[in-house]
Amino acid sequence: MSSVFFQAVAATIIASSIPLILAAIGELVAERSGMLNLGVEGMMLMGAVCGFIGAYFSGSTLIGALCGVAAGMAMAALYGLLTIGFAVNQVAAGLALTIFGQGLSGLVGAHFVGLKRDGAPHLHLPWLSDLPYIGHMLFGEDGFAYVAVGLVAGVAWFLRYSRAGLDLRAVGDNPASAHALGMPVGGIRLKAVLFGGACAGLSGAYLTLAYTPFWSPGLSAGRGWIALALVVFASWKPWRVVLGALLFGGATILQLQAQALGIRLPSQMLSALPYVVTILALILLNLRRNRGSLTPAALGLPFVADT
Amino acid sequence: MSVSPWRFKLVTRANPSRALVLLAPVLAVALALVFGALMILALGKSPLQAFDVYFAQPLADPFSLAEIVVKASPLVMIALGLAFCYRANLWNIGAEGQFVIGGTLGGGIAVATHGMTHMTFWILPTMLVVGMVGGALYALIPAVLKVTLGVSEILVSLMLVYVAQLNLDYLVRGPWRDPKGFNFPVTAGFDTAATLPPLWPGGAVHSGVAITVLLVIIMAVVLARTRFGFAVRTAGLAPRAAGFAGFEHRRLTLALFALSGGLAGLAGVVEVSGVINQLQPSISPGYGFAAIIVAFLGRLSPVGILVAGLVLALTYIGGEAAQIAMKLPLDLTTAFQGVVLMCVLAADVLTHYRLTIARRAS
Amino acid sequence: MPPPLVSLDHITRRFGTLVANDDVSLAVQRGEIHALLGENGAGKSTLVKILYGLIQPDNGTISLDGTALRVGSPQQARAAGIGMVFQHFSLFDNLTVAENIALVLPATAGLKRLDQRISAIATRYGLPLDPQRPIWSLSAGERQRVEIVRALIQEPRVLVLDEPTSVLTPQEATTLFATLNRLKAEGKALIYISHKLEEVRGLCDRATILRAGRVVATCDPKAYSAHALGELMMGRDIGAVRPPSGAAVGAVRLRLNQLSLAAPDLHGVSLHDITLEVRDGEVLGVAGIAGNGQSELFAALSGESRTLADAIVIDGHAVGDQGINRRRALDAAFVPEERNGHAAVGAMSLADNLFLSRHALPGLLQHGVIDNNALRARTVEVIAGFDVRTTGPEAAARTLSGGNLQKFVVGRELARQPRLLIINQPTWGVDALAAAAIRQAIVELATRGAAVLVISQDLDELYEVSDHLCALAHGHLSAPRPAAELDRSAIGLLMGGANQFAAEAAHVG
C-alpha cells in the first residue's frame, strides 16, 4: 500500500480524534474541580448548530467557532446554575442538559439542515508542512487541530504548575476543606464548568465547520459520551486524552476504510465499533487500574456550605 | 466581575416540607410552560394557540386520550424501574437500549413463528418473558462490569443503547426483513397470536396498559412496605448505613439493574406486540430517555410516576398535533421535555433547602 | 495595661431561632494561651469561625491591637495575622504537603522556595515534615503538623487551635505543648479549645467558659479543679459513672484468632494478627488514636468487612466470613462511631432507623410486609427506655441533637438485651449528660452478664467503663491487661505503637 494511502489514513484518524480531544479536555478540567457534567453531548450539539449558523451568516470560520464556544458556555452556565446554584444532582442535571440540547439544537437548526459551506481551510505552515512524508500528515491540518493540541498543553501546564490550577484541584479533592480555607468553591467550579462548555462548543463547531461540514440534527452521534469515557480512560491526565482520542480515531478509520481493506462486515457492526471500543477501553483500564489514579475525590458530589 | 450586594444561600431543612413535596412538581411544570411559551414565541407562533393544540385539544378528544394512555404505558413501565435505581444512586441511563433489545428479542419470536397456525397459545407469553429477560440481561452487562471492575455504569449503559439500535437496524434490513415487504426495512407483520389483544374488544387501548397499572401498584407496595424497598431507599440515602443494615451493595446493584432492564425490556416487547405489530429500524421515539424525566417528575415514587407518565405522553401527542396543525418542529417537544426535567430538578431543591437571601457583609 | 492583642467584643450570631453566640466577649494578651471551654453546641466553633472570617457576626466587633477590623473572609483573617488549626483537618488528601501549604499563601508567593520555608519553620518549632509527600500517606499526628506548619508559615500573631490533642498520644501531646509554649514565649496570642480539662489546667493562662452561647465565666484555670471547671461548663454536677460491680466473669463470648485484614483502599489501615477474648460480664476497652485501624476493626467485628471464618468466633460460632445479620442472630449488637449516615439515616424516621438494625430479627415483618404497628411500638419502647428527647417515632433522625440520637442508636441495640455489644466511640461529640447515661448503660449491660468491647479515643471514658484495656496502633493490638494495672503513660506508649519493636525500628530507620 502506498504512502498516500497511509497519509490519508493518518489524516482521517487525526480529523476524527480532534472533536474528542476538544470535548474531553474541557470535561477533564470540569471533572478535576469535582463537576461531572454529563451534558457534553448537548453542549456539543448546541456548539455545532450555533457554530454553523454563525459561520453561515458571517462567512467566517473563526466567527462560527466563537459562536460555537459561546453556545457551549451558555449551556454550561445553565448546568452550573442547577448544580452549583441549586445543588441539583449532577448526573440528573447533565442528562437534562443533553436532552435539552438535543431538542433545542434541532429547533434552532431546523432551517439550516442540508445547507453547505466550505470546510475550514487547512493551514499551510511554511517549511513544516513541506517536510517529506510526515509533513502533510502532521502539519497539514486545519486550525482546530492546532487549537486542540494547544489546549491540551495549556491545560496540562495549568493543572500542574499554576496556582489557579492548584486551587481547582483542591476544590475537586475536598470542597469542604477548600471552603474552610476561604476558597470560593462555587466560583471555581463554575469557571471550570464554563471552560468545559466552551471546549464542548468548540468541538461541536469543528464538526459542522470542518469535519462534515454541514449541520444535521444529532450529528454528534454520541461523541460527547465517548469524550466522557475518554476522560476516565485518560485517568484525568491531559496528555492521555490525546492518546485515547487517537485510539478512538483508529476505530473510526476502520469503519471508513473497512471496504478498502477488504473486510466484509455489516455496516451496522462497523458503526457500533466506537461504542464497543469505548466499553472495552473502560474494561481494560479498570483491569489494570493502579494506585496512582487521579480520580477527583469529590467528583459528582454537590457542595453546600453549611455556614 | 461585579458582585451584587445580595446573595442566595441554601439552608438545609431538617424536615422536608410536606406541602412543597407535592407542590414542587406542579411549580416546575408551570415554570417549564413559561420557558416553553418563550421558545414558541421565538419560533414566531402564538403560545396560547400552541398550548391549546398541545395540551387542551388532546384532552378533549377521546381518541387522543386513548393514545395518551398507550404512550404513557411504556414511559411509566420503564420509569418504575429507573426510579428504584436512581433512589439507590445507581445510574442506569441505557433504558432505551434495554427497551430496544426487549422489543427485538420478543419480536424475534413473532418473526420466527410467523405463519404458524397450530399451538400458538404460547407465543405471546413467551415473547413477553423473553423480552423481559433479554432487557434484564442487557442491563446486567453494565451492572456486572460495575460490581466486578468498577466500570462506570453510566457510560456503559449509554454506549449499549447505540449498539442495541444498530443491532435492530441490521436485523430488519438484513436477516429478518420481510421478503414480501417491497424492500422496506421492516419485518413481516405479527400474527394475531403474537399481538397483545385490546383491553376490551375493539378498543384502542392494548392490554399491556393493564400490566403497567398492576406494576405501579406492586412497585408502590414493594418500595414502601418491604425489606427490599427499604434496602433501596437506604442504599441511596446512606450507603454506609445500608451496609450496617446488612444489605449487600453488589447484590442490590445487580438486582436493580436486572429489575430496571427487565421492565424496560418488557415495555419494549409490549410496544412491538401491542402498538407497532412488526419490527422496524426504530421502535422507540426515545421512551428510554423520556422515562428518565418521568422518573424525576414523579419524584421517584410509583404513583407519582403514573401521573408524570401521562403528562409526558401528553407532550408527545400534543407535539405531533402541533406539528401538523401549526408546523411546529418535533424537536420542540424534546427541548420542552429537557426544560421540564431541569425545572423539576431545580424545584426539588426547595423541598430540601430553604432559599434565603443574605446581604453580603460590606 | 496595653490593649489585648486580639479581642472579640459583644459578638452575637443567630442561626434561625438558635442563638449560637449571645453577647460573647473574649480578650487575649500577647504571650497568653487562652482556653475556650464549653460543651458541644456551647458556641465555641461559631466564635472561632467568626474570628477566622468563615462566619459573619450579626453584632459585635473584632479588634487587633485595639483597632477594630472587619474579617470578611479567611483570606482577610490570614492577612491580618490570624491563623487556624482545624479540629477536623482541612487538608487535601491527594495533594502534597507543599501544595497544601501553598493554598493558604497569596497567589503571588513563589512556590519554588516554599520547600525551604517549610523546612525553616519545621526546624524552628520541631515539626519535621517531608514537603513532597501526599497527605494520604501521613499519620494523624503528621497531618496535624502540616496544619500547624501551614498556620505558622503565615507568621500569625494570633493562632486558634481547635481540639488539637484529640488525635495525639499523650507523648505527642507533650511535644505539641512544647511548641505552643515556644509560640507563647515569642509573644503570640493563642486560643486553645479542648475538652481535656487537666490538659487545659497545665497549659493555659486563662480560660473563657461558654454555656449555651453565653460567657459564664472567665478565670484562671489553674485556680480551679478539673471537676469545678466541668461544673462551670455544664451548669450542674454530673455524677460519676458507678464502676462495674465486679460481676462474675463467665465464658468466652467473643474470640479473635489472628485477625488480619488488608486495607480496603488507599487511605485505610490494615489489621495485623489481632488476637483477643472478651468474656461474659467483662468490658474490654480498646484505646488508640484516630486512624490506627479502629474503623477497620469495627467493620471486621460487625461483618461489614469479611475475614477468614475462624478469625472471629462469637459464642463458639466461626463467623468471620458471615454478614452482620448472622452475627446479630447470635445476640451480638453493634454501634458504629458515626451516627449520621452509618448508625442512622438522617432523612429517615426513628421507626425506620429501628428497622435498619432489626429487620433480620423476628417480629417486624408479616408475610414479607413491614408491620408498622410493631415497628412503632418497639421504637416507642426505645425512646421511653433511654430518655430520647424527640417528638415521637415519626421524627426524622436528623432532627435529634447529637446526644439524643446517640442515646437512640445505643438504646436500639441495648433494648434487645444483647449478649455481646461492640461499640465504637460511644460518646463522641455527645453532651456530658448523655455521655454519662451511655457509659452507665454500658457498665450495667456488663453487670447483667453481657460481654462488651468498647473502642474509644477517650482515655477517661475507657478508664471509667473498662475491666481490661489494650491499645490499637498501626493496625496492631497490644495484649489486654487489667485496667487497674495500666497507668496513663503506659497506655500512651502502647497507643504510640511501643509494643511493635520491629515496626518501630523500621519507622525510625
mmCIF file of N, CA, C and O in Angstrom, chain C residues 346-379:
data_model
loop_
_atom_site.group_PDB
_atom_site.id
_atom_site.type_symbol
_atom_site.label_atom_id
_atom_site.label_comp_id
_atom_site.label_asym_id
_atom_site.label_seq_id
_atom_site.Cartn_x
_atom_site.Cartn_y
_atom_site.Cartn_z
ATOM 1 N N GLY C 346 -30.201 9.989 58.497
ATOM 2 C CA GLY C 346 -30.757 11.255 58.969
ATOM 3 C C GLY C 346 -32.128 11.568 58.406
ATOM 4 O O GLY C 346 -32.999 12.081 59.102
ATOM 5 N N ALA C 347 -32.337 11.238 57.121
ATOM 6 C CA ALA C 347 -33.587 11.621 56.471
ATOM 7 C C ALA C 347 -34.745 10.693 56.831
ATOM 8 O O ALA C 347 -35.885 10.978 56.528
ATOM 9 N N MET C 348 -34.434 9.557 57.472
ATOM 10 C CA MET C 348 -35.497 8.596 57.774
ATOM 11 C C MET C 348 -36.022 8.791 59.198
ATOM 12 O O MET C 348 -35.343 9.347 60.055
ATOM 13 N N SER C 349 -37.232 8.279 59.436
ATOM 14 C CA SER C 349 -37.841 8.390 60.755
ATOM 15 C C SER C 349 -37.105 7.481 61.742
ATOM 16 O O SER C 349 -36.366 6.578 61.349
ATOM 17 N N LEU C 350 -37.335 7.733 63.023
ATOM 18 C CA LEU C 350 -36.723 6.874 64.039
ATOM 19 C C LEU C 350 -37.223 5.440 63.883
ATOM 20 O O LEU C 350 -36.465 4.489 64.067
ATOM 21 N N ALA C 351 -38.498 5.276 63.533
ATOM 22 C CA ALA C 351 -39.032 3.922 63.344
ATOM 23 C C ALA C 351 -38.270 3.201 62.225
ATOM 24 O O ALA C 351 -37.849 2.056 62.385
ATOM 25 N N ASP C 352 -38.069 3.883 61.108
ATOM 26 C CA ASP C 352 -37.291 3.283 60.023
ATOM 27 C C ASP C 352 -35.875 2.974 60.494
ATOM 28 O O ASP C 352 -35.266 1.982 60.097
ATOM 29 N N ASN C 353 -35.338 3.861 61.319
ATOM 30 C CA ASN C 353 -33.984 3.631 61.816
ATOM 31 C C ASN C 353 -33.923 2.446 62.771
ATOM 32 O O ASN C 353 -32.868 1.827 62.911
ATOM 33 N N LEU C 354 -35.023 2.157 63.428
ATOM 34 C CA LEU C 354 -35.057 0.945 64.248
ATOM 35 C C LEU C 354 -35.032 -0.283 63.335
ATOM 36 O O LEU C 354 -34.305 -1.248 63.566
ATOM 37 N N PHE C 355 -35.805 -0.204 62.271
ATOM 38 C CA PHE C 355 -35.865 -1.300 61.291
ATOM 39 C C PHE C 355 -34.478 -1.585 60.711
ATOM 40 O O PHE C 355 -34.138 -2.718 60.402
ATOM 41 N N LEU C 356 -33.700 -0.512 60.585
ATOM 42 C CA LEU C 356 -32.366 -0.603 59.979
ATOM 43 C C LEU C 356 -31.533 -1.727 60.597
ATOM 44 O O LEU C 356 -30.904 -2.502 59.871
ATOM 45 N N SER C 357 -31.519 -1.820 61.914
ATOM 46 C CA SER C 357 -30.647 -2.836 62.520
ATOM 47 C C SER C 357 -31.443 -4.039 63.023
ATOM 48 O O SER C 357 -30.874 -4.983 63.538
ATOM 49 N N ARG C 358 -32.782 -3.999 62.904
ATOM 50 C CA ARG C 358 -33.577 -5.099 63.462
ATOM 51 C C ARG C 358 -34.309 -5.915 62.399
ATOM 52 O O ARG C 358 -35.001 -6.867 62.735
ATOM 53 N N HIS C 359 -34.217 -5.516 61.124
ATOM 54 C CA HIS C 359 -35.103 -6.114 60.124
ATOM 55 C C HIS C 359 -34.910 -7.604 59.961
ATOM 56 O O HIS C 359 -35.818 -8.313 59.554
ATOM 57 N N ALA C 360 -33.693 -8.084 60.260
ATOM 58 C CA ALA C 360 -33.449 -9.513 60.037
ATOM 59 C C ALA C 360 -33.812 -10.344 61.257
ATOM 60 O O ALA C 360 -33.744 -11.568 61.216
ATOM 61 N N LEU C 361 -34.170 -9.659 62.350
ATOM 62 C CA LEU C 361 -34.571 -10.400 63.547
ATOM 63 C C LEU C 361 -36.081 -10.578 63.504
ATOM 64 O O LEU C 361 -36.779 -9.811 62.856
ATOM 65 N N PRO C 362 -36.608 -11.596 64.216
ATOM 66 C CA PRO C 362 -38.042 -11.853 64.108
ATOM 67 C C PRO C 362 -38.884 -10.710 64.691
ATOM 68 O O PRO C 362 -38.420 -9.960 65.551
ATOM 69 N N GLY C 363 -40.103 -10.552 64.190
ATOM 70 C CA GLY C 363 -41.056 -9.668 64.844
ATOM 71 C C GLY C 363 -41.491 -8.435 64.086
ATOM 72 O O GLY C 363 -42.469 -7.813 64.451
ATOM 73 N N LEU C 364 -40.760 -8.059 63.031
ATOM 74 C CA LEU C 364 -41.109 -6.804 62.369
ATOM 75 C C LEU C 364 -41.691 -6.999 60.971
ATOM 76 O O LEU C 364 -42.125 -6.041 60.339
ATOM 77 N N LEU C 365 -41.665 -8.240 60.477
ATOM 78 C CA LEU C 365 -42.216 -8.498 59.143
ATOM 79 C C LEU C 365 -43.358 -9.495 59.249
ATOM 80 O O LEU C 365 -43.285 -10.450 60.020
ATOM 81 N N GLN C 366 -44.425 -9.232 58.516
ATOM 82 C CA GLN C 366 -45.511 -10.194 58.437
ATOM 83 C C GLN C 366 -45.749 -10.526 56.977
ATOM 84 O O GLN C 366 -46.089 -9.635 56.196
ATOM 85 N N HIS C 367 -45.562 -11.780 56.615
ATOM 86 C CA HIS C 367 -45.682 -12.208 55.212
ATOM 87 C C HIS C 367 -44.848 -11.313 54.307
ATOM 88 O O HIS C 367 -45.276 -10.929 53.226
ATOM 89 N N GLY C 368 -43.675 -10.935 54.773
ATOM 90 C CA GLY C 368 -42.784 -10.145 53.934
ATOM 91 C C GLY C 368 -43.094 -8.662 53.897
ATOM 92 O O GLY C 368 -42.403 -7.901 53.250
ATOM 93 N N VAL C 369 -44.157 -8.245 54.576
ATOM 94 C CA VAL C 369 -44.517 -6.830 54.582
ATOM 95 C C VAL C 369 -44.200 -6.255 55.965
ATOM 96 O O VAL C 369 -44.404 -6.912 56.985
ATOM 97 N N ILE C 370 -43.684 -5.031 55.985
ATOM 98 C CA ILE C 370 -43.286 -4.420 57.248
ATOM 99 C C ILE C 370 -44.517 -4.191 58.126
ATOM 100 O O ILE C 370 -45.510 -3.609 57.685
ATOM 101 N N ASP C 371 -44.437 -4.650 59.374
ATOM 102 C CA ASP C 371 -45.530 -4.481 60.329
ATOM 103 C C ASP C 371 -45.333 -3.137 61.036
ATOM 104 O O ASP C 371 -44.591 -3.032 62.012
ATOM 105 N N ASN C 372 -46.012 -2.113 60.522
ATOM 106 C CA ASN C 372 -45.774 -0.766 61.030
ATOM 107 C C ASN C 372 -46.174 -0.595 62.488
ATOM 108 O O ASN C 372 -45.560 0.181 63.215
ATOM 109 N N ASN C 373 -47.189 -1.330 62.921
ATOM 110 C CA ASN C 373 -47.606 -1.195 64.314
ATOM 111 C C ASN C 373 -46.542 -1.729 65.264
ATOM 112 O O ASN C 373 -46.198 -1.086 66.251
ATOM 113 N N ALA C 374 -46.031 -2.909 64.939
ATOM 114 C CA ALA C 374 -44.987 -3.490 65.777
ATOM 115 C C ALA C 374 -43.760 -2.589 65.780
ATOM 116 O O ALA C 374 -43.136 -2.349 66.815
ATOM 117 N N LEU C 375 -43.418 -2.057 64.596
ATOM 118 C CA LEU C 375 -42.233 -1.212 64.462
ATOM 119 C C LEU C 375 -42.370 0.030 65.347
ATOM 120 O O LEU C 375 -41.449 0.419 66.066
ATOM 121 N N ARG C 376 -43.561 0.612 65.300
ATOM 122 C CA ARG C 376 -43.826 1.803 66.089
ATOM 123 C C ARG C 376 -43.717 1.502 67.582
ATOM 124 O O ARG C 376 -43.078 2.253 68.341
ATOM 125 N N ALA C 377 -44.288 0.372 67.979
ATOM 126 C CA ALA C 377 -44.269 0.004 69.396
ATOM 127 C C ALA C 377 -42.833 -0.178 69.889
ATOM 128 O O ALA C 377 -42.463 0.323 70.958
ATOM 129 N N ARG C 378 -42.016 -0.887 69.100
ATOM 130 C CA ARG C 378 -40.623 -1.108 69.504
ATOM 131 C C ARG C 378 -39.880 0.221 69.608
ATOM 132 O O ARG C 378 -39.092 0.438 70.500
ATOM 133 N N THR C 379 -40.173 1.133 68.660
ATOM 134 C CA THR C 379 -39.485 2.420 68.654
ATOM 135 C C THR C 379 -39.854 3.237 69.891
ATOM 136 O O THR C 379 -38.996 3.837 70.534
#
